Amino acid sequence: MGAMSAVMEGALADLGSWKPADCSLVKALEVVGTRSALLILRECYYGTTRFGGFAQRVGITERAAAKQLRQLTEAGLLAKRPYRDEGDRTREEYVLTEMGRDLLPAVLGLIQWGDKHLHNGRPPVLHVEHDTGTAVRVELRSEAGNPVALEDIGVRRNPRWRSPSSSS
């Protein structure tokens, strides 16, 4: 049996010689690494936009919902949009930005993993293409469109990356 990990290339091959400074995963988790953040995003994908709906559907207090919605908005994943029900004052609802929509594969990937491993392949809801009813799947593909397994991923330094602390 071959390697069961990505192929670390070049200077990264010696894992003992470097640390994953400025790791994108760490930065992402700082923004969406809480249960409530991911559940609020799930609700946005499902169509929830109003404050009360988030607290109720996620099962958190209004205070916790307000804090999480504020953080997701400040991080750029959600935007506020005014709305007004007949005879009521103008309020704000929350809508996904492009940045928030770009997280859909990650959230669906977690759901897909849970469907397979925690629901024994019998999930409570199915995610399907609306027009055809066929299952929506998250999978790894290269930019060329090829399926990629963990063992086929190479990890190398990006020559264009510069540390935020460097003066260039």
Tab-separated table of C-alpha atoms in Angstrom:
chain	number	residue	atom	x	y	z
A	1	MET	CA	0.000	0.000	0.000
A	2	GLY	CA	1.352	3.458	-0.955
A	3	ALA	CA	1.567	6.652	1.011
A	4	MET	CA	-1.596	7.706	2.815
A	5	SER	CA	-0.865	11.429	2.836
A	6	ALA	CA	-0.160	14.305	0.514
A	7	VAL	CA	3.308	14.465	-1.005
A	8	MET	CA	5.288	17.212	0.656
A	9	GLU	CA	7.623	18.728	-1.927
A	10	GLY	CA	10.956	20.527	-1.824
A	11	ALA	CA	11.813	22.293	1.422
A	12	LEU	CA	8.469	21.162	2.874
A	13	ALA	CA	9.393	17.466	2.680
A	14	ASP	CA	11.217	17.627	6.022
A	15	LEU	CA	8.285	18.286	8.353
A	16	GLY	CA	10.663	18.843	11.251
A	17	SER	CA	12.312	21.812	9.554
A	18	TRP	CA	9.313	24.133	9.224
A	19	LYS	CA	6.080	25.156	10.912
A	20	PRO	CA	2.829	25.991	9.089
A	21	ALA	CA	3.008	29.726	9.865
A	22	ASP	CA	0.140	31.812	8.484
A	23	CYS	CA	-1.749	28.588	7.701
A	24	SER	CA	-4.929	29.276	5.731
A	25	LEU	CA	-6.796	26.633	7.752
A	26	VAL	CA	-5.964	28.434	11.002
A	27	LYS	CA	-7.111	31.742	9.503
A	28	ALA	CA	-10.354	30.145	8.247
A	29	LEU	CA	-11.066	28.557	11.629
A	30	GLU	CA	-10.629	31.943	13.291
A	31	VAL	CA	-13.580	33.117	11.176
A	32	VAL	CA	-15.849	30.044	10.961
A	33	GLY	CA	-14.431	27.590	13.485
A	34	THR	CA	-17.372	27.538	15.873
A	35	ARG	CA	-20.469	25.366	15.817
A	36	SER	CA	-22.754	28.408	15.707
A	37	ALA	CA	-20.858	30.025	12.805
A	38	LEU	CA	-21.183	26.916	10.652
A	39	LEU	CA	-24.831	26.419	11.591
A	40	ILE	CA	-25.650	30.037	10.775
A	41	LEU	CA	-23.977	29.572	7.390
A	42	ARG	CA	-26.012	26.385	6.869
A	43	GLU	CA	-29.146	28.383	7.580
A	44	CYS	CA	-28.083	31.083	5.111
A	45	TYR	CA	-27.671	28.391	2.434
A	46	TYR	CA	-31.144	27.100	3.328
A	47	GLY	CA	-32.657	30.582	2.965
A	48	THR	CA	-32.809	32.009	6.490
A	49	THR	CA	-32.174	35.762	6.401
A	50	ARG	CA	-33.850	37.250	9.450
A	51	PHE	CA	-32.331	37.530	12.890
A	52	GLY	CA	-35.043	35.647	14.772
A	53	GLY	CA	-34.864	32.752	12.346
A	54	PHE	CA	-31.179	32.177	13.021
A	55	ALA	CA	-31.527	32.009	16.788
A	56	GLN	CA	-34.552	29.720	16.562
A	57	ARG	CA	-33.278	27.354	13.860
A	58	VAL	CA	-29.707	27.081	15.200
A	59	GLY	CA	-30.949	26.686	18.781
A	60	ILE	CA	-28.882	29.468	20.314
A	61	THR	CA	-29.814	32.520	22.350
A	62	GLU	CA	-30.583	35.785	20.598
A	63	ARG	CA	-27.477	37.248	22.228
A	64	ALA	CA	-25.281	34.465	20.797
A	65	ALA	CA	-26.936	34.819	17.386
A	66	ALA	CA	-26.354	38.581	17.403
A	67	LYS	CA	-22.674	38.115	18.268
A	68	GLN	CA	-22.126	35.443	15.605
A	69	LEU	CA	-24.011	37.379	12.913
A	70	ARG	CA	-21.941	40.466	13.745
A	71	GLN	CA	-18.690	38.482	13.494
A	72	LEU	CA	-19.664	36.863	10.176
A	73	THR	CA	-20.700	40.265	8.821
A	74	GLU	CA	-17.475	41.956	9.989
A	75	ALA	CA	-15.462	39.099	8.437
A	76	GLY	CA	-17.209	39.693	5.104
A	77	LEU	CA	-19.236	36.468	4.778
A	78	LEU	CA	-22.600	38.151	5.317
A	79	ALA	CA	-23.977	41.556	4.409
A	80	LYS	CA	-26.905	43.405	5.926
A	81	ARG	CA	-29.774	44.361	3.650
A	82	PRO	CA	-32.733	46.514	4.693
A	83	TYR	CA	-36.263	45.115	4.508
A	84	ARG	CA	-39.616	46.355	5.693
A	85	ASP	CA	-42.759	44.358	6.355
A	86	GLU	CA	-46.074	46.140	5.729
A	87	GLY	CA	-46.842	48.501	8.600
A	88	ASP	CA	-43.546	47.850	10.367
A	89	ARG	CA	-40.282	49.743	10.681
A	90	THR	CA	-37.312	49.032	8.429
A	91	ARG	CA	-35.098	46.243	9.717
A	92	GLU	CA	-32.027	44.455	8.426
A	93	GLU	CA	-31.696	40.916	7.148
A	94	TYR	CA	-28.520	38.960	6.482
A	95	VAL	CA	-27.511	37.747	3.043
A	96	LEU	CA	-24.489	35.809	1.852
A	97	THR	CA	-21.673	37.670	0.133
A	98	GLU	CA	-19.476	36.049	-2.495
A	99	MET	CA	-17.064	35.183	0.324
A	100	GLY	CA	-19.876	33.437	2.212
A	101	ARG	CA	-21.100	31.605	-0.900
A	102	ASP	CA	-17.533	30.403	-1.543
A	103	LEU	CA	-17.686	28.429	1.729
A	104	LEU	CA	-20.581	26.279	0.457
A	105	PRO	CA	-18.337	23.393	-0.698
A	106	ALA	CA	-16.642	23.252	2.717
A	107	VAL	CA	-19.963	23.221	4.598
A	108	LEU	CA	-21.495	20.697	2.185
A	109	GLY	CA	-18.328	18.621	2.518
A	110	LEU	CA	-18.814	18.456	6.286
A	111	ILE	CA	-22.478	17.554	5.798
A	112	GLN	CA	-21.536	14.887	3.241
A	113	TRP	CA	-18.960	13.447	5.646
A	114	GLY	CA	-21.555	13.377	8.449
A	115	ASP	CA	-24.117	11.753	6.128
A	116	LYS	CA	-21.685	8.943	5.315
A	117	HIS	CA	-19.949	8.358	8.631
A	118	LEU	CA	-22.410	9.517	11.295
A	119	HIS	CA	-25.747	8.653	9.670
A	120	ASN	CA	-24.652	5.348	8.088
A	121	GLY	CA	-25.492	6.695	4.641
A	122	ARG	CA	-29.112	7.466	5.634
A	123	PRO	CA	-29.064	11.236	6.233
A	124	PRO	CA	-32.121	13.184	7.391
A	125	VAL	CA	-32.032	15.472	4.317
A	126	LEU	CA	-30.643	15.092	0.814
A	127	HIS	CA	-28.849	17.789	-1.141
A	128	VAL	CA	-29.825	17.453	-4.790
A	129	GLU	CA	-29.628	19.439	-7.998
A	130	HIS	CA	-33.010	21.157	-8.082
A	131	ASP	CA	-33.796	20.523	-11.762
A	132	THR	CA	-32.692	16.865	-11.979
A	133	GLY	CA	-33.013	15.552	-8.432
A	134	THR	CA	-29.530	14.018	-8.640
A	135	ALA	CA	-27.313	14.109	-5.573
A	136	VAL	CA	-24.895	16.994	-5.138
A	137	ARG	CA	-21.403	15.767	-4.202
A	138	VAL	CA	-18.315	17.591	-3.018
A	139	GLU	CA	-15.126	16.085	-4.391
A	140	LEU	CA	-11.503	17.031	-5.000
A	141	ARG	CA	-10.609	17.888	-8.581
A	142	SER	CA	-7.621	19.641	-10.085
A	143	GLU	CA	-8.114	22.803	-12.115
A	144	ALA	CA	-7.764	20.501	-15.155
A	145	GLY	CA	-10.886	18.656	-13.955
A	146	ASN	CA	-9.161	15.444	-12.857
A	147	PRO	CA	-10.300	13.653	-9.684
A	148	VAL	CA	-7.524	13.856	-7.081
A	149	ALA	CA	-6.924	11.482	-4.147
A	150	LEU	CA	-5.063	12.536	-1.002
A	151	GLU	CA	-1.981	10.596	-2.136
A	152	ASP	CA	-1.958	12.523	-5.436
A	153	ILE	CA	-1.798	15.980	-3.841
A	154	GLY	CA	1.550	17.735	-3.831
A	155	VAL	CA	2.214	20.457	-1.252
A	156	ARG	CA	4.877	22.992	-2.160
A	157	ARG	CA	5.891	26.495	-1.218
A	158	ASN	CA	4.142	29.243	-3.154
A	159	PRO	CA	6.918	31.404	-4.617
A	160	ARG	CA	4.560	34.411	-4.783
A	161	TRP	CA	3.573	34.276	-1.090
A	162	ARG	CA	5.012	36.867	1.254
A	163	SER	CA	4.554	36.836	5.008
A	164	PRO	CA	2.465	39.779	6.230
A	165	SER	CA	5.336	40.552	8.605
A	166	SER	CA	7.911	40.858	5.813
A	167	SER	CA	8.686	44.383	4.638
A	168	SER	CA	8.374	43.739	0.899
